[in-house]
Coordinates of C-alpha atoms and ligand atoms in Angstrom, one line a residue:
M1 CA 22.9 -9.2 -10.3
H2 CA 23.1 -8.7 -14.1
A3 CA 20.2 -7.4 -14.6
L4 CA 20.2 -4.7 -11.5
S5 CA 23.3 -3.4 -12.8
K6 CA 22.1 -2.6 -16.9
K7 CA 24.3 -0.5 -19.0
H8 CA 23.2 3.4 -17.8
R9 CA 21.3 5.3 -19.9
V10 CA 20.5 8.5 -21.1
A11 CA 18.3 10.6 -18.8
A12 CA 15.5 12.2 -20.1
S13 CA 12.0 14.3 -18.6
S14 CA 8.8 13.0 -18.4
P15 CA 5.1 14.8 -19.2
K16 CA 4.2 16.3 -16.2
G17 CA 0.5 17.7 -15.5
L18 CA -1.7 14.4 -14.5
G19 CA 0.5 13.8 -11.6
M20 CA -1.4 16.5 -10.5
V21 CA -5.0 15.3 -11.3
I22 CA -3.8 12.0 -9.6
A23 CA -3.1 13.6 -6.7
A24 CA -6.4 15.1 -6.4
L25 CA -7.9 12.4 -7.4
Y26 CA -6.7 10.0 -4.6
L27 CA -6.9 13.0 -2.0
L28 CA -10.1 13.0 -2.9
L29 CA -10.6 9.2 -3.0
V30 CA -9.3 9.3 0.1
S31 CA -11.9 11.2 2.6
V32 CA -14.5 9.3 0.6
F33 CA -12.2 5.6 1.9
V34 CA -11.9 6.5 5.5
P35 CA -15.7 9.0 6.0
G36 CA -15.0 7.9 9.9
C37 CA -10.8 9.0 10.3
R38 CA -9.7 12.7 11.3
R39 CA -6.9 14.2 9.8
E40 CA -4.3 15.1 11.7
E41 CA -4.1 19.1 10.7
D42 CA -1.0 19.3 7.8
S43 CA -0.2 16.0 8.0
A44 CA 1.3 14.2 5.4
V45 CA -1.4 13.3 2.3
A46 CA -3.3 10.5 4.5
A47 CA -3.1 6.8 3.2
Q48 CA -5.0 3.9 4.7
V49 CA -3.5 1.7 6.1
V50 CA -5.0 -1.4 6.7
T51 CA -3.4 -4.7 8.8
T52 CA -4.2 -7.7 7.8
K53 CA -4.8 -11.2 10.5
T54 CA -1.4 -11.5 10.4
G55 CA -0.3 -8.0 11.4
I56 CA 1.1 -7.3 8.1
E57 CA 0.6 -3.8 7.0
M58 CA -1.0 -2.6 4.2
V59 CA -1.3 1.6 2.5
A60 CA -5.0 0.3 -0.4
I61 CA -3.9 2.7 -3.0
P62 CA -6.2 4.4 -5.9
G63 CA -7.3 3.5 -8.4
G64 CA -6.9 5.9 -11.1
F65 CA -4.9 6.8 -13.9
F66 CA -1.5 7.5 -14.5
E67 CA 1.5 8.1 -17.2
M68 CA 3.6 4.6 -17.9
G69 CA 7.3 4.4 -18.1
S70 CA 10.0 7.9 -19.0
A71 CA 9.9 9.0 -22.9
K72 CA 13.9 8.6 -23.2
E73 CA 15.8 7.0 -19.8
G74 CA 15.4 3.6 -21.2
L75 CA 14.9 2.3 -24.5
D76 CA 12.6 -0.5 -22.7
E77 CA 10.7 1.9 -20.9
S78 CA 9.3 4.6 -24.0
P79 CA 6.8 5.1 -24.9
V80 CA 4.6 7.1 -22.2
H81 CA 1.3 5.2 -21.7
R82 CA -1.3 6.1 -20.0
V83 CA -2.4 3.8 -18.0
W84 CA -5.3 2.4 -15.7
V85 CA -5.0 1.1 -12.5
S86 CA -7.6 -0.6 -10.0
P87 CA -7.6 -0.7 -6.3
F88 CA -5.1 -2.4 -4.9
L89 CA -3.4 -2.5 -1.9
M90 CA 0.1 -3.5 -1.2
D91 CA 2.3 -3.8 1.6
R92 CA 3.9 -0.8 3.3
F93 CA 6.9 -1.8 4.0
E94 CA 9.3 -4.2 1.6
V95 CA 9.0 -8.6 3.1
V96 CA 11.6 -8.9 6.0
Q97 CA 12.8 -11.7 7.3
E98 CA 10.8 -12.4 10.4
Q99 CA 7.5 -12.4 8.1
F100 CA 8.8 -15.7 6.5
K101 CA 10.0 -17.3 10.5
K102 CA 6.5 -16.8 11.1
L103 CA 5.3 -18.9 8.3
Q104 CA 7.8 -21.9 9.2
I105 CA 9.9 -21.3 5.3
S106 CA 12.9 -21.4 6.1
D107 CA 14.7 -17.6 5.2
P108 CA 17.2 -18.1 2.2
S109 CA 18.7 -14.0 3.4
H110 CA 22.6 -13.5 3.6
F111 CA 22.1 -10.2 5.4
K112 CA 20.9 -11.8 8.0
N113 CA 17.8 -9.5 10.6
P114 CA 14.6 -10.2 11.2
K115 CA 13.6 -6.2 10.4
N116 CA 15.6 -6.3 7.3
P117 CA 14.2 -7.4 4.2
L118 CA 14.0 -10.8 2.3
E119 CA 16.5 -11.3 0.0
Q120 CA 18.2 -14.2 -2.2
I121 CA 14.4 -15.7 -3.3
N122 CA 13.4 -16.1 -6.0
W123 CA 10.8 -15.5 -8.8
T124 CA 8.6 -19.2 -8.0
D125 CA 9.7 -18.9 -4.4
A126 CA 8.1 -15.8 -3.9
A127 CA 5.2 -16.6 -5.3
M128 CA 5.2 -19.2 -3.4
Y129 CA 5.5 -17.3 0.0
C130 CA 2.4 -15.3 -1.7
N131 CA 0.2 -19.6 -1.3
E132 CA 1.2 -19.4 1.7
R133 CA 0.3 -16.2 3.8
S134 CA -3.1 -15.3 2.0
L135 CA -3.8 -19.5 3.9
A136 CA -2.5 -18.3 6.7
E137 CA -5.0 -15.5 6.1
G138 CA -7.5 -17.2 5.5
L139 CA -7.8 -15.9 1.0
D140 CA -8.2 -18.2 -1.7
P141 CA -3.9 -18.7 -3.2
C142 CA -3.6 -16.9 -6.7
Y143 CA -0.7 -19.0 -8.5
E144 CA -1.3 -22.7 -9.1
E145 CA 1.9 -23.6 -8.1
K146 CA 2.4 -26.1 -11.1
T147 CA 2.8 -23.0 -14.0
W148 CA 2.4 -20.3 -11.9
Q149 CA 0.2 -19.5 -13.4
C150 CA -1.7 -16.7 -11.0
N151 CA -5.1 -16.5 -11.3
F152 CA -5.7 -11.6 -10.9
K153 CA -9.5 -12.7 -9.4
A154 CA -8.3 -14.7 -6.7
N155 CA -8.3 -12.8 -3.3
G156 CA -5.4 -13.6 -2.0
Y157 CA -2.0 -12.3 -2.0
R158 CA 0.2 -12.2 -5.2
L159 CA 3.3 -10.0 -6.9
P160 CA 2.2 -6.3 -7.9
T161 CA 2.0 -6.0 -11.1
E162 CA 4.7 -3.9 -13.1
A163 CA 2.3 -1.3 -14.2
E164 CA 0.8 -1.4 -10.1
W165 CA 4.5 -0.9 -9.0
E166 CA 4.5 1.8 -10.8
Y167 CA 1.6 3.6 -10.0
A168 CA 2.5 3.0 -6.4
C169 CA 5.8 4.1 -6.8
R170 CA 4.9 7.5 -8.6
A171 CA 2.6 8.3 -6.0
G172 CA 0.4 11.3 -8.5
T173 CA 4.2 12.5 -9.5
T174 CA 5.7 11.7 -13.1
T175 CA 9.4 13.3 -12.3
K176 CA 12.1 10.7 -12.2
Y177 CA 11.8 10.0 -8.6
F178 CA 9.1 10.4 -6.2
F179 CA 10.3 13.8 -4.5
G180 CA 11.5 15.4 -7.9
S181 CA 14.3 14.5 -10.5
D182 CA 17.1 15.4 -8.2
A183 CA 19.0 12.1 -7.3
R184 CA 20.9 14.0 -4.5
R185 CA 17.6 13.5 -2.0
L186 CA 18.0 10.1 -2.5
K187 CA 20.0 8.9 0.2
D188 CA 17.0 9.8 2.3
Y189 CA 15.0 7.6 0.6
A190 CA 16.3 5.4 0.3
W191 CA 19.4 2.7 1.1
F192 CA 21.5 2.4 -1.6
K193 CA 24.9 1.7 -3.7
D194 CA 25.9 5.7 -2.2
S195 CA 24.4 5.6 1.1
S196 CA 23.4 1.4 2.0
S197 CA 27.9 0.8 3.1
G198 CA 26.8 -1.9 1.2
K199 CA 24.3 -4.3 2.7
T200 CA 20.4 -4.1 3.4
H201 CA 19.0 -2.0 6.5
P202 CA 15.8 -2.6 8.3
V203 CA 13.1 -1.3 6.8
G204 CA 11.4 1.7 7.0
L205 CA 13.9 3.1 7.9
K206 CA 13.7 6.3 4.9
K207 CA 11.7 8.6 4.3
P208 CA 8.2 7.0 3.1
N209 CA 7.0 8.1 -0.6
P210 CA 3.4 10.9 -1.1
W211 CA 1.6 7.0 -0.6
G212 CA 3.4 6.1 2.6
L213 CA 4.8 3.0 1.1
H214 CA 9.0 2.4 2.7
D215 CA 11.6 1.2 0.5
M216 CA 10.5 1.8 -2.6
Y217 CA 13.7 2.5 -3.9
G218 CA 16.6 0.7 -3.0
N219 CA 17.5 -1.9 -0.1
V220 CA 15.8 -4.9 -2.4
A221 CA 14.9 -4.9 -5.5
E222 CA 11.6 -6.3 -5.4
W223 CA 9.4 -8.6 -7.6
C224 CA 6.2 -8.3 -10.1
N225 CA 4.5 -11.1 -11.3
D226 CA 5.2 -9.5 -15.2
I227 CA 7.1 -11.1 -17.7
Y228 CA 10.5 -9.1 -18.6
L229 CA 10.2 -7.9 -22.5
K230 CA 12.0 -4.9 -23.3
S231 CA 8.9 -3.9 -25.8
Y232 CA 5.9 -4.5 -24.3
Y233 CA 4.9 -1.1 -23.4
S234 CA 4.2 -0.6 -27.5
Q235 CA 1.4 -3.3 -27.6
G236 CA 0.1 -2.8 -23.2
E237 CA -3.1 -2.7 -23.2
Q238 CA -4.7 0.1 -21.2
R239 CA -6.2 -1.4 -19.0
D240 CA -4.5 -2.8 -15.9
P241 CA -2.0 -4.3 -17.9
K242 CA -0.7 -8.1 -16.5
G243 CA 2.5 -7.9 -18.7
P244 CA 3.3 -10.0 -22.2
A245 CA 2.2 -14.2 -22.3
K246 CA 5.6 -15.8 -22.2
G247 CA 9.2 -15.0 -22.3
R248 CA 11.5 -16.8 -19.9
E249 CA 12.5 -13.0 -17.6
R250 CA 10.3 -11.0 -14.6
V251 CA 10.5 -7.9 -14.2
L252 CA 12.2 -6.3 -10.8
R253 CA 11.8 -2.8 -9.5
G254 CA 12.9 0.1 -7.6
G255 CA 16.7 -1.4 -7.9
A256 CA 18.8 -2.8 -4.8
W257 CA 20.8 -1.7 -1.9
N258 CA 24.5 -1.9 -4.8
S259 CA 22.3 0.2 -7.5
R260 CA 23.4 3.7 -8.6
A261 CA 21.0 6.4 -8.2
D262 CA 19.7 5.8 -12.0
A263 CA 18.4 2.5 -11.6
C264 CA 16.2 3.4 -8.5
R265 CA 14.5 5.8 -10.6
S266 CA 10.6 5.0 -10.7
A267 CA 10.7 4.5 -14.2
Y268 CA 12.7 1.9 -14.4
R269 CA 13.2 -2.0 -15.7
A270 CA 15.0 -4.7 -14.7
S271 CA 15.0 -7.7 -15.1
D272 CA 16.4 -11.2 -14.4
P273 CA 16.9 -14.3 -16.2
S274 CA 17.5 -16.9 -13.4
I275 CA 14.5 -17.4 -12.2
D276 CA 13.9 -21.2 -12.2
D277 CA 17.1 -20.8 -10.9
T278 CA 17.6 -20.6 -7.2
C279 CA 21.4 -21.1 -7.5
L280 CA 21.9 -17.2 -9.2
A281 CA 19.1 -15.8 -6.4
S282 CA 20.8 -12.4 -5.3
D283 CA 21.3 -11.2 -1.9
A284 CA 20.0 -7.6 -3.8
V285 CA 16.5 -8.7 -5.0
G286 CA 13.6 -9.2 -2.3
F287 CA 9.9 -8.6 -3.2
R288 CA 6.7 -6.7 -1.8
C289 CA 2.9 -8.0 -2.2
V290 CA -0.2 -6.5 -3.4
R291 CA -4.2 -8.0 -3.3
N292 CA -6.9 -6.7 -4.7
A293 CA -9.3 -4.4 -2.6
S294 CA -12.6 -2.8 -3.6
D295 CA -13.6 0.2 -3.2
N296 CA -14.2 0.4 1.0
V297 CA -11.1 -1.7 2.7
S298 CA -12.8 -1.0 5.8
S299 CA -15.7 -2.8 4.6
E300 CA -13.2 -5.9 3.9
P301 CA -13.4 -8.8 6.9
N302 CA -9.9 -9.2 7.9
M303 CA -9.2 -6.8 7.7
T304 CA -7.7 -3.3 10.1
A305 CA -8.3 -0.6 8.9
Q306 CA -6.9 2.9 10.5
N307 CA -5.0 6.6 9.6
P308 CA -1.4 6.3 10.1
H309 CA -1.7 9.3 11.6
N310 CA -3.7 7.9 14.1
S311 CA -4.3 5.5 14.8
A312 CA -4.8 3.8 18.2
S313 CA -1.1 5.7 19.4
K314 CA 1.3 3.9 21.6
T315 CA 2.9 6.3 23.5
G316 CA 5.7 5.2 25.6
L317 CA 6.5 6.6 29.3
V318 CA 9.8 6.7 30.9
Y319 CA 9.9 7.1 34.5
D320 CA 12.5 5.1 37.5
D321 CA 12.4 5.7 40.6
I322 CA 16.2 6.7 40.5
Y323 CA 15.2 9.8 39.2
L324 CA 14.1 10.8 43.1
E325 CA 17.1 10.2 44.3
H326 CA 19.0 12.6 43.3
K327 CA 18.2 14.9 45.9
T328 CA 18.4 19.0 46.3
T329 CA 18.4 21.6 48.9
P330 CA 15.5 22.7 51.1
G331 CA 13.0 24.9 48.8
H332 CA 14.7 24.1 45.7
P333 CA 12.7 25.1 43.0
E334 CA 13.9 22.3 40.6
R335 CA 13.1 18.8 43.9
P336 CA 12.0 15.4 43.4
E337 CA 8.2 16.3 43.6
R338 CA 7.9 17.9 40.8
L339 CA 8.0 13.9 39.2
T340 CA 6.0 12.9 41.9
G341 CA 3.7 15.7 41.1
I342 CA 3.4 15.0 37.2
L343 CA 2.6 11.0 37.9
D344 CA 0.1 11.3 40.5
N345 CA -1.6 13.3 38.4
L346 CA -1.5 11.0 35.6
K347 CA -2.6 8.2 37.6
A348 CA -5.8 10.0 38.5
K349 CA -6.7 10.4 35.0
G350 CA -7.0 7.3 34.2
L351 CA -3.4 7.1 32.0
M352 CA -0.7 5.4 33.4
D353 CA -2.6 2.0 31.8
K354 CA -2.8 3.6 28.7
L355 CA 0.7 5.1 28.1
T356 CA 3.9 2.6 27.5
L357 CA 5.8 1.8 30.3
L358 CA 9.4 2.2 29.3
K359 CA 12.9 1.6 32.0
P360 CA 15.9 3.6 31.2
A361 CA 18.6 1.6 30.7
P362 CA 22.3 1.5 32.2
V363 CA 23.6 3.5 30.2
S364 CA 27.8 2.5 29.1
L365 CA 29.2 6.2 28.4
E366 CA 30.3 5.4 25.7
W367 CA 26.8 7.8 25.2
I368 CA 27.9 10.6 27.9
K369 CA 31.0 11.1 25.9
T370 CA 29.6 12.2 23.1
I371 CA 29.0 15.1 24.7
H372 CA 30.9 15.8 28.1
S373 CA 34.4 15.1 28.4
Q374 CA 36.0 12.0 30.0
Q375 CA 37.3 14.1 33.1
Y376 CA 34.1 16.2 34.3
I377 CA 32.3 12.9 34.0
D378 CA 34.4 11.9 36.8
R379 CA 34.6 14.7 38.6
V380 CA 30.3 13.9 38.4
Q381 CA 31.0 10.3 40.0
E382 CA 33.9 11.8 42.4
S383 CA 31.7 14.6 44.3
C384 CA 29.2 12.7 44.5
R385 CA 31.3 10.5 46.3
D386 CA 33.3 12.4 48.4
G387 CA 30.0 14.5 49.9
T388 CA 30.5 18.0 47.8
A389 CA 27.2 20.1 47.9
H390 CA 27.9 21.4 45.0
L391 CA 28.4 20.9 41.3
D392 CA 29.9 23.9 39.1
S393 CA 27.6 26.5 41.9
A394 CA 25.0 27.3 43.6
D395 CA 22.6 26.6 40.6
T396 CA 22.8 22.7 41.0
P397 CA 23.2 21.0 44.5
I398 CA 24.3 17.2 44.0
S399 CA 23.2 14.4 46.8
P400 CA 25.6 10.3 47.1
K401 CA 22.2 9.3 43.7
S402 CA 22.6 12.7 41.9
Y403 CA 25.7 10.8 39.5
E404 CA 23.4 7.4 38.7
A405 CA 20.4 9.5 39.1
A406 CA 22.6 11.3 35.9
L407 CA 23.4 8.8 34.7
A408 CA 19.9 6.9 33.9
A409 CA 18.2 10.3 33.1
A410 CA 19.7 9.8 29.7
G411 CA 19.9 6.3 29.5
G412 CA 16.0 7.2 29.7
V413 CA 15.3 9.2 26.7
L414 CA 17.8 6.9 24.4
A415 CA 15.5 3.7 26.3
A416 CA 12.8 6.1 24.5
V417 CA 14.2 5.9 21.1
D418 CA 14.8 2.9 21.0
A419 CA 11.2 1.9 21.7
V420 CA 10.6 4.0 19.2
M421 CA 12.6 3.0 16.7
E422 CA 12.0 -0.8 17.5
G423 CA 8.3 -0.3 16.7
R424 CA 7.6 -0.9 20.4
V425 CA 5.9 2.8 21.0
D426 CA 5.0 5.6 18.7
N427 CA 6.4 8.4 21.3
A428 CA 7.9 8.6 23.6
F429 CA 8.2 12.2 27.3
C430 CA 10.1 11.2 29.4
A431 CA 9.1 11.9 33.0
V432 CA 13.2 12.3 33.9
R433 CA 15.7 14.5 36.6
P434 CA 18.2 16.0 36.8
P435 CA 17.2 18.1 33.9
G436 CA 20.3 18.7 30.2
H437 CA 19.6 21.7 28.5
H438 CA 21.2 24.3 30.6
A439 CA 25.1 21.6 30.8
L440 CA 27.9 21.6 29.0
E441 CA 31.0 19.4 27.6
N442 CA 33.2 20.3 31.0
R443 CA 30.6 21.1 33.3
A444 CA 27.1 21.4 35.2
M445 CA 25.0 24.2 35.0
G446 CA 20.9 25.6 35.9
F447 CA 20.8 22.3 37.8
C448 CA 22.0 20.4 34.9
I449 CA 24.5 17.5 34.9
F450 CA 24.2 15.9 31.4
N451 CA 22.9 17.1 28.6
N452 CA 19.7 14.0 28.3
V453 CA 18.3 15.6 24.7
A454 CA 21.8 16.4 22.6
I455 CA 23.2 12.9 24.1
G456 CA 19.7 10.9 22.5
A457 CA 20.2 13.5 19.2
K458 CA 23.8 11.6 19.2
Y459 CA 22.5 8.1 20.1
I460 CA 19.7 8.9 17.7
Q461 CA 23.0 9.5 14.6
K462 CA 25.3 7.6 15.3
K463 CA 23.2 4.1 17.1
C464 CA 20.7 4.8 14.3
G465 CA 22.2 5.4 11.7
L466 CA 20.1 8.5 11.5
S467 CA 22.0 11.7 9.8
K468 CA 19.0 14.5 11.2
V469 CA 17.4 15.4 14.1
L470 CA 15.5 18.4 15.3
I471 CA 15.6 19.5 18.7
V472 CA 12.4 21.9 19.7
D473 CA 13.6 23.5 23.0
W474 CA 10.2 25.4 24.7
D475 CA 11.8 25.3 28.0
V476 CA 11.6 28.9 29.4
H477 CA 14.9 29.4 29.4
H478 CA 17.2 29.1 26.7
G479 CA 19.8 25.2 26.1
N480 CA 22.8 27.0 26.4
G481 CA 24.3 23.5 25.7
T482 CA 22.5 22.5 23.6
Q483 CA 23.4 25.2 21.3
A484 CA 27.7 24.5 21.9
A485 CA 27.0 20.5 21.6
F486 CA 25.6 21.7 18.0
Y487 CA 25.9 25.1 17.3
D488 CA 28.6 24.3 13.9
D489 CA 26.7 21.2 13.0
P490 CA 24.1 21.3 10.0
T491 CA 22.8 17.9 10.6
V492 CA 21.0 18.7 13.9
L493 CA 18.9 21.6 14.2
Y494 CA 18.5 23.6 17.1
F495 CA 15.4 25.7 17.3
S496 CA 14.6 27.4 20.6
V497 CA 11.7 30.1 22.0
H498 CA 12.8 32.2 25.5
Q499 CA 13.1 34.9 27.2
Y500 CA 14.9 37.4 27.4
P501 CA 16.7 38.3 28.0
F502 CA 16.8 36.4 31.1
Y503 CA 19.2 33.6 32.5
P504 CA 21.3 31.8 31.3
G505 CA 22.0 35.5 29.1
T506 CA 22.5 33.4 26.3
G507 CA 19.4 32.9 23.0
G508 CA 19.5 35.8 20.5
E509 CA 18.6 35.8 17.7
A510 CA 22.2 36.6 15.5
E511 CA 22.8 33.3 17.6
K512 CA 22.6 31.7 14.4
G513 CA 25.1 28.6 14.2
S514 CA 29.2 28.5 12.7
G515 CA 30.8 27.4 10.2
K516 CA 28.1 24.4 8.0
G517 CA 26.1 25.1 10.9
V518 CA 24.9 28.3 9.7
N519 CA 21.4 28.6 10.0
Y520 CA 21.2 25.9 11.6
N521 CA 20.4 27.0 15.5
I522 CA 17.6 29.0 16.0
N523 CA 16.4 31.8 18.1
V524 CA 13.6 33.4 18.7
P525 CA 13.9 35.2 22.1
L526 CA 10.4 36.4 23.0
P527 CA 9.7 39.8 25.6
A528 CA 8.5 37.8 29.4
R529 CA 4.9 37.8 30.1
S530 CA 4.6 36.0 26.2
G531 CA 1.6 33.5 26.1
D532 CA 0.2 30.6 23.4
D533 CA -0.5 33.5 21.0
V534 CA 3.1 34.1 20.9
Y535 CA 4.5 30.3 20.9
I536 CA 2.2 29.3 19.0
K537 CA 2.9 32.5 16.0
A538 CA 6.1 31.4 16.6
F539 CA 5.9 27.7 15.6
E540 CA 3.3 28.2 13.0
E541 CA 5.9 31.3 11.5
K542 CA 9.1 30.3 12.6
L543 CA 9.8 26.5 13.2
R544 CA 7.9 24.8 11.0
P545 CA 9.0 26.0 8.0
A546 CA 12.5 25.5 8.8
A547 CA 11.7 22.1 10.2
L548 CA 9.6 20.9 7.0
D549 CA 12.8 22.3 4.9
F550 CA 15.3 20.6 7.2
S551 CA 13.0 16.9 6.5
P552 CA 14.0 15.7 9.9
D553 CA 14.7 12.5 10.4
F554 CA 13.8 12.0 14.0
V555 CA 12.4 14.5 16.6
L556 CA 14.2 15.9 19.9
I557 CA 11.4 18.0 21.8
S558 CA 13.7 19.8 25.2
A559 CA 10.0 20.4 26.9
G560 CA 10.5 22.8 30.1
F561 CA 7.1 24.0 31.6
D562 CA 8.4 27.0 33.3
A563 CA 7.4 29.2 30.6
H564 CA 3.3 28.4 31.8
E565 CA 1.4 31.3 33.4
N566 CA 2.2 30.2 36.6
D567 CA 5.5 29.1 36.6
L568 CA 8.1 30.3 40.3
L569 CA 10.7 30.8 37.5
G570 CA 9.5 32.4 34.2
G571 CA 8.6 35.4 33.5
M572 CA 6.0 34.0 30.7
A573 CA 1.9 33.2 30.2
V574 CA 1.7 30.2 28.4
T575 CA -1.2 27.7 29.5
A576 CA -2.0 23.9 29.5
D577 CA -3.5 24.8 26.6
G578 CA -0.7 26.2 24.9
F579 CA 1.1 23.5 25.3
A580 CA -0.3 20.9 23.5
R581 CA -0.5 23.4 20.7
L582 CA 2.9 23.4 20.8
T583 CA 3.1 19.4 20.6
Q584 CA 1.2 19.3 18.0
I585 CA 2.3 21.6 15.9
V586 CA 5.6 19.7 16.5
K587 CA 4.0 16.3 16.1
A588 CA 2.3 17.3 12.8
I589 CA 6.6 17.8 11.5
A590 CA 7.0 14.5 12.8
Q591 CA 4.7 13.1 11.8
K592 CA 5.2 15.0 7.5
S593 CA 9.5 13.8 8.0
C594 CA 9.6 10.9 9.5
R595 CA 6.3 8.1 10.5
G596 CA 5.7 10.7 13.6
R597 CA 9.2 9.5 15.5
L598 CA 9.4 11.9 18.0
V599 CA 11.0 11.6 21.7
S600 CA 10.2 14.3 25.3
V601 CA 12.2 15.3 27.1
L602 CA 10.8 17.1 31.1
E603 CA 13.9 19.8 31.4
G604 CA 12.1 22.9 33.2
G605 CA 9.1 23.7 35.5
Y606 CA 8.7 24.6 39.1
Q607 CA 5.1 25.2 39.8
L608 CA 3.8 21.0 40.5
K609 CA 0.4 21.7 39.1
G610 CA 1.3 24.4 36.3
L611 CA 3.5 21.5 35.3
A612 CA 0.7 18.5 36.4
D613 CA -1.5 20.1 33.8
S614 CA 0.7 20.6 31.1
V615 CA 2.6 17.6 31.0
E616 CA -0.6 16.4 31.1
A617 CA -1.4 18.3 27.8
H618 CA 0.8 17.2 26.3
I619 CA 0.7 13.8 26.4
R620 CA -2.4 13.5 25.5
V621 CA -1.4 15.2 21.6
L622 CA 1.3 12.6 21.8
M623 CA -1.5 9.6 22.4
R624 CA -3.5 11.0 20.0
Ligands
LIG701 ZN1 14.1 26.7 32.3

């Protein structure tokens, strides 16, 4: 696709100021749009998401003015001109291959995967898909299929005008990119030349723009409805401009997997002369649909409105009876009843039916070996088989099935990560044992055999291709094993709040990481008897700013509940409500940074009622 590699242009800045006005206007409109929806405290701007009859998510884009184009970057991007765009709905994601299959249209894509964007699609076929989708939902098609003229008054789907595309992409910003002007940050938002490994990727894995639209930059360039004319901006209309009347080329926006950063800018324009020639269609070209909207989207008959941050959320619960087969010695606080107590309480409170039950997948040793040595893994297996009573110390009693249970505990975390990544659940709690955060590369410690959370973080990075993981550890004990696993690693931010001095002895404030990992290990040691207020203050003042600055792609919680006021081992005074508040803060971080991707994993918690109540409070917040 020659058009996507247009020759280099001179960099420049664009006018500022109006963006703030638009953003304010937007917030105002959103609050009018969604009167009944609760906004999560401190969540990202809550754009309204609607789900169409055929199950496609669209974002309600409010009407407004914006400054279109760029003064100096591309000749075809100037002059910058003020444009009004009426409210519309835009697909939250690029059209993916499985959507085409649903309408029984054959899939032309080169990089085959149901969740990858559709590509190798020419403009007319994209317009035809819009019509098919309109018909499937009982709407009036916009395109006349002989001339491909667009009827903008029809209520069906169409390609966005170039003005609609840029307005939605900018989302109130006036900088080069919607995240600012530093192209080095583009890899967090886009699959482009430097991040794509030469192919498209499933939509929605990169961070969205401020209005919740994903993959506006990179992955595939997107068709606009407009005919491309280099000099059009000097003569375009001010209100809902629709492009020139005549011409052969159509506009492409946003850059693709093979584009350099500059071609992904909000104002960057490209075109393709091959619109009527399927042979020239490229695997770097796709699209997303829009349709007209009134200001009150929720009242439209074939839409289900929801707030993306507060939709009827799906929370997963990982559990398997194998976890009860890890037997410890009589009187040991880490016992199977911890889990049965949690489950009985969830059943009694009617929560069980509302959770998506997830089973641990058989875990490949490859994942255990990302954290533990082969020699240690073998030793765990042999010790269980031989009937050895303890692993490494009297703290960690084992039984014949402890090895299997420990593998399944790690496997449970991986199953939860998969379910979140595949969109089967929004988040998940893993009711697993043995716990993991004290386990070291070569040694069991503090009731822990394999480090479930650390293995989960490696899996997220290596299997799911996400780069940054935040681990929040609120177990009353310091997670020395997790700290050790990522001490020099700047891609995993480990945050631990714990009683100190206390078992296992580590976790001082001065332990901040080493090498490239300096400042990516944050310990907040607290004195005994610390309660809800102290914990919440630490989360608000220490965790929140560091986490938002780090901007994780996935959040894991090492959820130990042994800081509960009645716990048998801990000396802290946190209540079930306090754990709910902590959950709320971590959830808001996940929502702001990574579409809410969060998996929480049980660590400690030894007073059965305090544990069950705390887990219930924790899960209720995850489910909201
Ligand atoms: Zn603990």
